[in-house]
Coordinates of C-alpha atoms in Angstrom, one line a residue:
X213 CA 0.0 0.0 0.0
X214 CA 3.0 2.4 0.6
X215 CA 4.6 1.9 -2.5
X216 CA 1.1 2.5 -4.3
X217 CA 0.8 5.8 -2.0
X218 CA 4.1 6.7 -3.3
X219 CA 3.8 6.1 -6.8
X220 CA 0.4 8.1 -6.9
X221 CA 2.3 10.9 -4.8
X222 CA 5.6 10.9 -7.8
X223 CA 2.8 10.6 -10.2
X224 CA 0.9 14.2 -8.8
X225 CA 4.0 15.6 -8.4
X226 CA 4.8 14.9 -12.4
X227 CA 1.3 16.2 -13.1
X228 CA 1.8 19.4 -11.2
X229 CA 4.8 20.2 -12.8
X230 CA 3.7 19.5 -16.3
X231 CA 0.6 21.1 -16.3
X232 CA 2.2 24.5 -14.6
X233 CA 5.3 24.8 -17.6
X234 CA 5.0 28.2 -19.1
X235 CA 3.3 27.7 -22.2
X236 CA 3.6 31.4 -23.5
X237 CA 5.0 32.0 -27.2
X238 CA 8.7 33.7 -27.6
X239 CA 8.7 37.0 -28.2
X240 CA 9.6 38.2 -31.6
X241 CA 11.6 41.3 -32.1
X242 CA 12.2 42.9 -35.6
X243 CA 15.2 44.8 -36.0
X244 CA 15.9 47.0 -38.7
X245 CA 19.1 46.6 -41.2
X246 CA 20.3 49.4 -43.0
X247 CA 20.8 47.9 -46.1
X248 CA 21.0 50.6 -48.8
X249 CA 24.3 52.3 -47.5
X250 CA 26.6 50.1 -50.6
X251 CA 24.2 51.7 -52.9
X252 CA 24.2 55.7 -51.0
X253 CA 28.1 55.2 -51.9
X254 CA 28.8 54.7 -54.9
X255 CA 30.5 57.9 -56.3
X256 CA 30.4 59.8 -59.4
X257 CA 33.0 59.2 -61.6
X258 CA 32.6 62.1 -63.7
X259 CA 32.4 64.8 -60.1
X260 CA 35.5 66.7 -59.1
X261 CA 36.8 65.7 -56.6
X262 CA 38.8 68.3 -53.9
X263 CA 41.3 67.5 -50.9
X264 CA 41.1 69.3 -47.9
X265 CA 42.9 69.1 -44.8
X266 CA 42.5 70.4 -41.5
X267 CA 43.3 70.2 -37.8
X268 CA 41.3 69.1 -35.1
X269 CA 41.9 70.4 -31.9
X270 CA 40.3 68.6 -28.9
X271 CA 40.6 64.9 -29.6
X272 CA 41.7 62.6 -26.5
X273 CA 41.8 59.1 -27.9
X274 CA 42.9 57.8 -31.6
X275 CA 39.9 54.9 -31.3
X276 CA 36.8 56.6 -29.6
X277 CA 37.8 60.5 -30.8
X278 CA 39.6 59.8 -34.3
X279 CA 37.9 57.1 -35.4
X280 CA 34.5 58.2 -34.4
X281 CA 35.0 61.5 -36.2
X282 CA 36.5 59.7 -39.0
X283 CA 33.3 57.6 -39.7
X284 CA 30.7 60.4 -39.6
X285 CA 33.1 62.0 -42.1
X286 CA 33.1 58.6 -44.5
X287 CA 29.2 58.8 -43.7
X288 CA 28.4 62.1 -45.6
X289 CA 27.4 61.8 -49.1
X290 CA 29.8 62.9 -51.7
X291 CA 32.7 61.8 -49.3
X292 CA 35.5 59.9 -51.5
X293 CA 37.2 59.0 -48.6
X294 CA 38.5 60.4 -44.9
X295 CA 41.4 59.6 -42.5
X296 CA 41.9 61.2 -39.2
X297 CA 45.1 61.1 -37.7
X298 CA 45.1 60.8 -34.1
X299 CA 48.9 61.5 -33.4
X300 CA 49.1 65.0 -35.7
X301 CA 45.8 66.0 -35.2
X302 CA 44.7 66.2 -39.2
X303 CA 42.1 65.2 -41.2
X304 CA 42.4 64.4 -44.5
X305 CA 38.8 64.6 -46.8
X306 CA 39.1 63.4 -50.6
X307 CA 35.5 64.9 -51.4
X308 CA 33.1 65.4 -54.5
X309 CA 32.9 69.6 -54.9
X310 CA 29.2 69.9 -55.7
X311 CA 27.9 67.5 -52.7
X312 CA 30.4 68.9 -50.5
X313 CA 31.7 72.1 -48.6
X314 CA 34.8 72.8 -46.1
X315 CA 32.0 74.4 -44.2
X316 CA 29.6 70.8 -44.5
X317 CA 33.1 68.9 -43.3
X318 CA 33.8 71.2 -40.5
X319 CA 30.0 71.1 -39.3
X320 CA 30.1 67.4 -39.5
X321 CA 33.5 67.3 -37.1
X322 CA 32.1 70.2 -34.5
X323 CA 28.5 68.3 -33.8
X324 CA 30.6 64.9 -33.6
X325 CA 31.3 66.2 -30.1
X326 CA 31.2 69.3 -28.1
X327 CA 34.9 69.3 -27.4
X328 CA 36.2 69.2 -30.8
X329 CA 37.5 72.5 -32.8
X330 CA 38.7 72.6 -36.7
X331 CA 41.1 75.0 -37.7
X332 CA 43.3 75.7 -40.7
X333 CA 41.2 74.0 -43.2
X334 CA 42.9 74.1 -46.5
X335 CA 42.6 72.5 -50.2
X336 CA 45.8 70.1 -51.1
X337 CA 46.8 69.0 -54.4
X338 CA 48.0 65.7 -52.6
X339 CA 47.6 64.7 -48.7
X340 CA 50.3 64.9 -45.7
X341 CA 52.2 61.3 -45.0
X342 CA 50.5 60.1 -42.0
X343 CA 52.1 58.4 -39.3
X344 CA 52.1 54.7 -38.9
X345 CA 50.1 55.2 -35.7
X346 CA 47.1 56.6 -37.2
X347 CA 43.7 56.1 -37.3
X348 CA 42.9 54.5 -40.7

């Protein structure tokens, strides 16, 4: 009789366990992909394209100051291609003239961050050499 009573008792126990499982359906999250950005990029081959440099005062870091301000500059439509180097303070902006102004570049570095200053922009035939240690 006690090993009946017990297997009823494992037997409830099962039951209870069973019957109480969360049941509820996963929840499904959609994220969104930016997907067109290959396509935002491609360039113009028949734009002029400029060089500018310029220095950037108030950058503390080459990865979260340099680099950051580096990518919002590759971001900007008409932008050929943009290096910031951490070490001599400089950027350099190979850019297409009608999409793009010195003032649109500079605009684009000072709302990056609050801390961060251009000065001596200028148009080069060719670019600085940049250190080994920059931020590419």
């Amino acid at each position: 009789m006690k090993s009946i009573f017990t297997i009823l008792a494992v037997g409830a126990l099962t039951l209870s366990n069973v019957s109480c499982k969360d049941n509820s359906a996963p929840e499904v999250k959609t994220v969104a992909i930016e997907t067109g950005a290959e396509e935002a990029k491609q360039l113009d081959p028949n734009a002029t394209y400029a060089k500018a440099e310029f220095s950037i005062e108030g950058m503390t870091c080459a990865i979260g100051c340099a680099k950051t301000i580096e990518k919002n500059i590759s971001k900007m439509d008409g932008v050929k291609s943009a290096t910031v180097d951490f070490d001599k303070k400089l950027a350099m902006v190979e850019y297409d003239e009608a999409k793009v102004t010195p003032s649109s570049l500079e605009e684009t570095v000072t709302t990056t961050g609050t801390t961060y200053k251009v000065s001596d922009m200028k148009t080069v035939e060719t670019f600085s050499e940049t250190s080994t240690s920059s931020a590419h």
